[in-house]
Amino acid sequence: MLKSFDVLQSLCKRRGFIFQSSEIYGGLASCWDYGPLGVELKNNIKKLWWKSMVHNRQDIVGLDSSILMNPQVWIASGHVENFNDPMVDCKSCKARFRQDELPAEKLKEKTCIKCGNKGTLTEPRQFNLMFRTFMGPVEDEGARVYLRPETAQGIFVNFVNVQTTTRKKLPFGIAQMGKSFRNEITPKNFIFRTREFEQMEMEFFVMPGDDEKWHKYWVDERFNWYTKLGINKNKLRIRPHGKDELSHYSKATSDIEYEFPIGWSEIEGIANRTDFDLKQHAKHSKQELSYFDPEQNKHITPYVIEPAAGVDRLFLTFMTDSYTEEKVKDETRVALKLHYELAPIKFAVLPLLKKRNDIVELATKLRNELNSIGYSVYDDTASIGKLYRRQDEIGTPYCVTVDVQTVEEDKKVTIRERDTMEQIRVPTDQLLSVTHDLATKGWTETTKTIPKWTNQST
Ligand code: ATP
């Protein structure tokens, strides 16, 4: 339904989801700030991932390791040597490309896909994607440190700490969320590829030999996570990597891809990292990084299955998938049909007349009560029609309206559902129990026995 990211980008700016970083200074390429609604959606994505990965299970625990690490980590992991993208420049128009963005015949003719000139492309040059900085006052080689390009290594180097303190037996996992940094050659497509982004990674340690079974398990598990949160199944697919695409540490990787306006693109990678990382760190640190298996009475190095997703890319996925435009009478209604759990605001309480103190007071009181069910706001800054449209556009599943009839006659309020625009009237003293049901069971189930109507003008 969404035709280009431009539409989303302008909605994000207009409604306060995402702003360009340091905008007043002209911005900074590929850096973005999440506004009041953006931070809510982002936090909800992280909360839901953490809940499904850590809290709902007994075999995975969490970690929050530091971004800066001993530089030996990145030598051992292979990132210093291998985390490169070959880059090609056009000597004529100065455009820069990742080699894999250029079709083979263009590369052969050294034809620039931007200016069309032949013979103007440089030979591919290796470009390391890690950001470098210096620790301490002296800027020499000995003080060089890296901003982590993935959160995974913080997990591997803590494998023994976590295993011995939690006494977990194989198979078990360690989950971590946090910022990662990659000096991407061609960041683009809004928040799809940025240089600073947030990852959610989980390393699942298994017995060697059980790895393929667990790889399949995690691909299915992660695919289902997306569909449970409302992502259209037809827009999701699983794509196993070809042998030539695999990262240096991987035996097999399957990407979960989503069909964006830019085409099918990776949103999460599930890799079989084998025992590569633990063995590399054991070798470089000269520490024992193994697991004592009581059954076999020996030390083994576990294999690792890693589901790795990007928070920002999932943000873009949920926004893209939920974006809808519909004709309502002569107008186009824009709605973000986000899953209740993802929606930044769950309930908006709207007074029909803001000049009536009794209406405003009751609406404020109800918003405070509803906030115990889910994040709720009070808004009286426009007419009711405009307020509904605004809440639709930011994905609020339910609006609660207090009107004259509420305070003068029946003590009932209207609840309007975002996707169907159906409405029900419920007594204020039942509002908490009805909205609790809405939060847990959804609209259809909750309103089975309550008369509904649709008012298309609101
Ligand atoms: P790509 O091939 O697109 O560069 P990758 O295969 O290197 O990505 P992984 O290392 O598997 O990516 O990272 C796991 C996840 O982290 C990705 O699926 C994506 O959601 C997210 N991610 C990686 N790089 C970026 C980036 N530059 N900006 C935003 N998210 C990213």
XYZ file of C-alpha atoms and ligand atoms in Angstrom:
489
model
C 0.000 0.000 0.000
C 2.824 2.385 0.837
C 4.352 3.525 -2.452
C 7.520 5.203 -1.246
C 9.402 5.938 1.941
C 8.953 9.674 1.222
C 5.312 9.468 2.284
C 6.288 7.783 5.543
C 9.195 10.123 6.138
C 6.914 13.135 5.886
C 4.320 11.548 8.202
C 7.109 10.759 10.681
C 8.278 14.352 10.677
C 4.806 15.909 10.725
C 3.566 13.797 13.611
C 6.748 13.606 15.671
C 7.985 10.072 15.073
C 11.364 10.834 13.491
C 13.346 14.018 12.874
C 16.593 14.496 11.034
C 19.491 14.601 13.484
C 20.852 18.113 14.207
C 18.352 19.453 11.698
C 18.927 23.120 12.537
C 22.524 22.694 11.312
C 21.492 21.017 8.088
C 21.437 17.519 9.559
C 24.023 14.762 9.515
C 23.898 12.138 6.798
C 21.969 9.019 7.813
C 21.477 10.050 11.461
C 17.952 10.363 12.845
C 16.289 11.363 16.102
C 13.190 9.623 17.386
C 10.544 12.102 18.538
C 7.830 11.716 21.219
C 5.852 9.074 19.282
C 8.904 7.432 17.710
C 10.482 6.712 21.062
C 7.255 5.039 22.209
C 7.073 2.762 19.163
C 10.765 1.963 19.392
C 10.473 1.115 23.098
C 7.444 -1.079 22.388
C 9.358 -3.036 19.733
C 12.221 -3.584 22.175
C 9.896 -4.502 25.039
C 8.055 -7.073 22.905
C 11.298 -8.606 21.651
C 12.666 -8.825 25.192
C 9.445 -10.332 26.475
C 9.404 -13.056 23.818
C 13.143 -13.723 24.030
C 13.835 -13.445 27.761
C 10.799 -13.119 30.038
C 8.535 -15.655 28.368
C 11.233 -18.336 28.376
C 13.427 -20.023 30.931
C 16.353 -20.777 28.634
C 17.473 -17.245 27.726
C 18.924 -14.526 29.937
C 19.794 -10.896 29.228
C 22.967 -8.834 29.074
C 23.921 -5.196 28.538
C 27.599 -5.006 27.615
C 29.552 -1.852 26.850
C 29.870 -0.340 23.388
C 33.630 0.201 23.670
C 35.598 -3.000 24.147
C 39.203 -4.110 24.213
C 40.341 -3.812 20.553
C 41.603 -7.396 20.711
C 37.931 -8.434 20.601
C 37.632 -7.143 17.025
C 40.876 -8.755 15.943
C 39.767 -12.121 17.319
C 36.255 -11.842 15.869
C 37.661 -11.192 12.408
C 36.094 -7.744 12.087
C 39.418 -5.893 11.746
C 40.387 -8.144 8.871
C 37.053 -9.069 7.292
C 34.381 -6.505 8.064
C 34.906 -4.747 4.764
C 32.723 -3.644 1.919
C 34.497 -3.216 -1.427
C 33.802 0.313 -2.651
C 34.012 1.810 -6.115
C 34.219 5.519 -7.001
C 33.353 7.286 -10.245
C 36.250 9.584 -11.173
C 33.935 11.639 -13.328
C 30.849 12.393 -11.197
C 32.385 11.426 -7.815
C 29.528 9.054 -7.001
C 30.423 6.243 -4.593
C 28.995 2.715 -4.716
C 29.239 -0.549 -2.875
C 30.618 -3.014 -5.396
C 27.580 -5.263 -4.914
C 25.267 -2.421 -5.964
C 26.733 -2.433 -9.491
C 25.668 -4.966 -12.113
C 28.548 -7.177 -13.322
C 28.557 -5.835 -16.901
C 28.737 -2.229 -15.655
C 31.696 -3.146 -13.485
C 33.412 -4.750 -16.460
C 32.946 -1.689 -18.630
C 33.616 0.549 -15.621
C 30.361 2.297 -16.530
C 28.944 4.602 -13.897
C 25.254 3.903 -13.209
C 24.812 7.529 -12.162
C 26.460 9.648 -14.894
C 26.649 6.934 -17.568
C 30.338 7.490 -18.383
C 32.409 4.480 -19.391
C 35.846 3.684 -18.030
C 35.545 6.119 -15.127
C 35.122 3.677 -12.210
C 38.067 2.956 -9.920
C 39.128 -0.594 -9.038
C 37.209 -1.842 -5.984
C 38.913 -0.833 -2.741
C 38.365 -2.535 0.595
C 36.757 -0.282 3.157
C 36.479 -1.311 6.807
C 33.051 -0.484 8.200
C 34.096 -0.040 11.825
C 34.157 3.453 13.317
C 37.445 4.151 15.043
C 38.252 6.520 17.839
C 40.906 6.928 20.547
C 40.674 6.235 24.233
C 42.491 8.657 26.500
C 44.402 11.823 25.629
C 46.973 10.451 23.174
C 45.747 9.760 19.675
C 48.131 6.990 18.646
C 47.735 3.393 17.502
C 47.970 2.071 21.062
C 44.902 4.077 22.064
C 42.739 2.956 19.157
C 39.304 1.588 20.021
C 36.256 0.781 17.909
C 32.569 1.522 18.236
C 31.016 -1.946 18.150
C 29.567 -2.924 14.748
C 27.400 -5.625 16.380
C 26.295 -6.387 19.912
C 27.082 -10.105 19.578
C 30.738 -9.937 20.606
C 29.814 -8.523 24.028
C 27.875 -11.749 24.519
C 30.665 -14.098 23.400
C 33.286 -12.541 25.656
C 30.863 -12.855 28.596
C 29.898 -16.444 27.829
C 31.661 -17.917 30.852
C 30.573 -15.110 33.210
C 26.945 -15.615 32.325
C 27.014 -19.402 32.200
C 28.713 -19.796 35.560
C 26.586 -17.183 37.355
C 23.271 -18.453 35.989
C 24.261 -22.161 35.936
C 22.445 -22.597 32.651
C 22.770 -25.914 30.867
C 22.935 -26.247 27.087
C 20.948 -25.287 25.148
C 20.606 -21.734 26.475
C 20.774 -18.225 25.110
C 21.977 -14.717 25.963
C 20.049 -11.746 24.584
C 21.178 -8.167 24.225
C 19.838 -4.926 22.733
C 21.848 -1.829 22.076
C 23.456 0.607 19.678
C 25.776 -0.569 16.933
C 27.741 1.531 14.486
C 28.794 0.848 10.901
C 30.449 3.338 8.631
C 28.199 2.302 5.743
C 29.413 3.409 2.325
C 25.967 4.179 1.015
C 23.483 4.716 3.827
C 20.041 5.363 2.374
C 16.318 4.764 2.312
C 15.352 6.736 5.408
C 16.093 4.590 8.496
C 16.633 1.365 6.512
C 20.428 1.659 6.415
C 22.028 4.099 8.816
C 25.450 4.452 10.384
C 24.184 4.420 13.952
C 21.419 1.938 14.709
C 20.082 -0.313 17.396
C 20.280 -4.080 17.304
C 18.501 -6.880 19.119
C 20.635 -9.995 19.064
C 20.439 -13.312 20.793
C 23.166 -15.949 20.844
C 21.734 -19.402 21.453
C 24.402 -21.916 22.565
C 23.742 -25.532 21.587
C 25.509 -28.890 21.452
C 27.536 -29.312 18.251
C 25.406 -31.519 16.039
C 22.163 -29.985 17.315
C 22.895 -26.730 15.500
C 20.933 -27.356 12.299
C 17.812 -28.348 14.200
C 18.011 -25.191 16.339
C 18.730 -23.023 13.312
C 15.469 -24.145 11.774
C 13.672 -23.657 15.100
C 14.820 -20.042 15.378
C 13.979 -19.184 11.770
C 10.394 -20.381 12.379
C 10.168 -18.774 15.790
C 11.283 -15.391 14.515
C 9.065 -15.535 11.422
C 6.054 -16.209 13.655
C 6.949 -13.297 15.923
C 6.346 -10.914 13.023
C 3.047 -12.433 11.960
C 1.778 -12.458 15.545
C 2.442 -8.726 15.649
C 0.267 -8.244 12.610
C 2.776 -8.200 9.736
C 1.161 -9.351 6.500
C 2.377 -12.911 5.797
C 2.434 -12.304 2.045
C 4.990 -9.559 2.516
C 7.380 -11.756 4.477
C 9.688 -14.446 3.188
C 12.658 -16.488 4.297
C 15.710 -16.394 2.069
C 18.653 -18.736 2.723
C 22.041 -17.214 1.814
C 24.000 -18.628 -1.080
C 27.461 -19.996 -0.201
C 29.162 -16.899 -1.708
C 27.122 -14.511 0.479
C 27.891 -16.063 3.862
C 29.743 -13.990 6.453
C 33.189 -15.234 7.473
C 31.797 -16.834 10.641
C 28.681 -18.459 9.212
C 27.885 -22.026 8.196
C 24.337 -21.115 7.125
C 22.252 -17.942 7.296
C 18.607 -17.322 6.505
C 17.295 -13.811 6.204
C 13.748 -12.836 6.992
C 12.860 -10.367 4.267
C 10.009 -7.906 3.933
C 8.664 -6.457 0.719
C 9.261 -2.722 1.123
C 8.562 -0.098 -1.565
C 12.286 -0.575 -2.449
C 11.755 -4.324 -2.967
C 12.423 -7.415 -0.851
C 14.989 -6.553 1.822
C 16.469 -8.131 4.930
C 14.914 -7.237 8.257
C 16.546 -9.966 10.340
C 19.297 -12.514 9.802
C 19.401 -15.896 11.536
C 22.921 -17.288 11.353
C 24.569 -20.534 12.359
C 27.813 -19.028 13.691
C 29.187 -22.470 14.612
C 31.870 -22.445 17.326
C 33.828 -19.807 15.410
C 33.523 -16.900 17.854
C 34.080 -18.798 21.118
C 37.089 -20.611 19.631
C 38.580 -17.385 18.274
C 38.215 -15.635 21.636
C 39.623 -18.640 23.478
C 42.641 -18.601 21.186
C 43.274 -14.849 21.375
C 42.572 -14.417 25.095
C 44.199 -17.723 26.075
C 41.193 -18.359 28.333
C 39.062 -21.464 28.504
C 35.756 -20.521 26.813
C 34.008 -23.835 26.902
C 31.138 -25.620 28.570
C 31.529 -28.622 30.840
C 29.051 -31.265 29.788
C 28.326 -33.460 32.842
C 26.850 -36.235 30.700
C 29.889 -36.689 28.528
C 32.162 -35.609 31.387
C 34.167 -33.311 29.119
C 34.580 -29.721 27.971
C 33.016 -28.793 24.674
C 32.743 -25.576 22.668
C 29.068 -24.954 21.929
C 27.728 -24.020 18.512
C 25.790 -20.781 18.269
C 22.561 -19.841 16.516
C 22.034 -16.104 16.251
C 18.810 -14.280 15.387
C 19.912 -10.662 14.758
C 17.409 -7.900 14.060
C 17.657 -4.132 13.787
C 15.238 -2.056 15.880
C 15.195 0.802 13.378
C 14.583 -1.545 10.467
C 11.731 -3.211 12.342
C 10.355 0.249 13.094
C 10.329 0.870 9.340
C 8.748 -2.543 8.736
C 5.909 -2.011 11.217
C 5.265 1.506 9.909
C 5.300 0.391 6.270
C 3.083 -2.611 6.878
C 0.507 -0.734 8.949
C 0.243 2.324 6.701
C -3.130 2.550 4.956
C -4.963 5.131 2.912
C -8.715 4.778 2.493
C -11.412 6.847 0.886
C -13.954 7.916 3.499
C -16.645 10.024 1.850
C -14.651 12.551 -0.194
C -11.570 12.416 1.957
C -8.521 10.187 2.168
C -8.140 8.752 5.608
C -4.610 7.771 6.617
C -4.362 5.197 9.385
C -1.478 3.295 10.915
C -3.107 -0.035 11.643
C -0.531 -1.009 14.235
C -0.978 -3.945 16.602
C -2.286 -2.720 19.989
C 0.963 -3.685 21.723
C 3.020 -1.638 19.269
C 0.862 1.489 19.112
C 2.627 4.469 20.745
C -0.617 5.636 22.385
C -3.320 3.130 23.340
C -6.188 5.443 24.329
C -6.880 9.074 23.445
C -9.532 10.761 25.545
C -11.235 13.554 23.649
C -13.759 16.097 24.971
C -16.427 17.058 22.490
C -16.595 20.574 23.906
C -13.549 22.019 25.542
C -15.452 25.042 26.870
C -17.461 22.884 29.267
C -15.522 22.434 32.502
C -17.511 19.369 33.533
C -16.659 17.627 30.243
C -12.984 18.560 30.442
C -12.742 17.469 34.089
C -14.327 14.110 33.442
C -12.168 13.535 30.336
C -9.013 14.334 32.322
C -10.062 11.997 35.108
C -10.792 9.199 32.646
C -7.436 9.663 30.893
C -5.673 9.263 34.253
C -7.594 6.080 34.965
C -7.051 4.630 31.489
C -3.344 5.222 31.780
C -3.211 2.250 34.157
C -4.351 0.033 31.253
C -2.051 1.533 28.618
C -0.398 4.819 27.727
C -3.221 7.347 27.331
C -3.413 10.995 26.335
C -5.927 13.807 26.592
C -6.311 16.068 23.553
C -8.598 19.019 23.001
C -6.605 20.996 20.456
C -8.943 20.561 17.481
C -12.466 19.598 16.459
C -13.499 15.997 17.082
C -13.215 15.040 13.404
C -9.667 16.345 13.218
C -8.753 14.685 16.518
C -9.939 11.292 15.250
C -7.950 11.700 12.019
C -4.851 12.671 13.965
C -5.120 9.628 16.230
C -5.733 7.371 13.197
C -2.597 8.697 11.575
C -0.428 7.928 14.595
C -1.928 4.493 15.152
C -3.980 4.989 18.338
C -6.316 1.974 18.473
C -9.045 3.552 20.640
C -10.494 7.019 21.146
C -12.784 7.698 24.088
C -15.091 10.672 23.688
C -16.858 12.565 26.443
C -19.835 14.619 25.270
C -22.744 16.622 26.633
C -24.909 13.528 26.897
C -22.241 11.922 29.080
C -22.379 14.601 31.741
C -26.042 15.588 31.435
C -27.851 12.355 30.712
C -26.483 8.838 30.604
C -22.951 8.896 32.111
C -21.830 6.939 29.067
C -18.798 7.584 26.852
C -18.152 6.634 23.242
C -15.303 4.320 22.341
C -14.263 4.419 18.679
C -12.067 1.767 17.107
C -9.378 2.885 14.646
C -9.573 0.258 11.869
C -13.336 -0.226 11.528
C -14.283 3.240 12.824
C -17.047 1.429 14.708
C -18.278 2.952 17.931
C -19.853 1.708 21.131
C -21.219 3.509 24.165
C -20.280 2.258 27.594
C -21.085 3.489 31.116
C -18.131 5.379 32.604
C -18.068 3.058 35.613
C -17.487 0.129 33.249
C -14.839 1.887 31.155
C -11.891 0.317 32.943
C -13.138 -3.232 32.594
C -14.126 -2.755 28.931
C -10.798 -1.171 28.020
C -8.966 -3.892 29.917
C -10.763 -6.394 27.672
C -9.918 -4.323 24.604
C -6.252 -4.361 25.594
C -6.176 -8.113 26.092
C -8.819 -9.529 23.722
C -9.242 -6.900 21.036
C -12.279 -5.154 19.566
C -14.260 -8.009 18.000
C -14.141 -10.286 21.005
C -14.871 -7.507 23.528
C -17.811 -5.970 21.691
C -19.604 -9.188 20.738
C -22.607 -8.328 22.878
C -22.499 -4.533 22.690
C -24.436 -2.687 19.941
C -22.072 -0.992 17.479
C -22.534 1.731 14.906
C -20.306 3.496 12.428
C -20.265 7.221 11.992
C -18.232 7.845 8.858
C -18.089 11.564 9.325
C -15.963 11.187 12.415
P 23.289 -5.729 5.145
O 23.607 -6.924 4.298
O 21.944 -5.101 4.854
O 24.385 -4.723 5.266
P 23.937 -7.369 7.355
O 23.583 -8.692 6.772
O 25.331 -6.940 7.457
O 23.076 -6.245 6.639
P 23.577 -8.165 10.022
O 24.988 -8.031 10.373
O 22.980 -9.511 9.821
O 23.246 -7.253 8.763
O 22.736 -7.339 11.089
C 21.544 -7.822 11.642
C 20.423 -6.822 11.495
O 20.834 -5.537 11.934
C 19.952 -6.604 10.063
O 19.019 -7.586 9.679
C 19.305 -5.250 10.152
O 17.990 -5.354 10.659
C 20.168 -4.532 11.159
N 21.157 -3.684 10.481
C 22.372 -4.036 9.999
N 22.996 -2.994 9.448
C 22.165 -1.940 9.596
C 22.252 -0.555 9.239
N 23.318 -0.057 8.647
N 21.201 0.239 9.540
C 20.099 -0.254 10.164
N 19.976 -1.523 10.523
C 20.992 -2.371 10.255
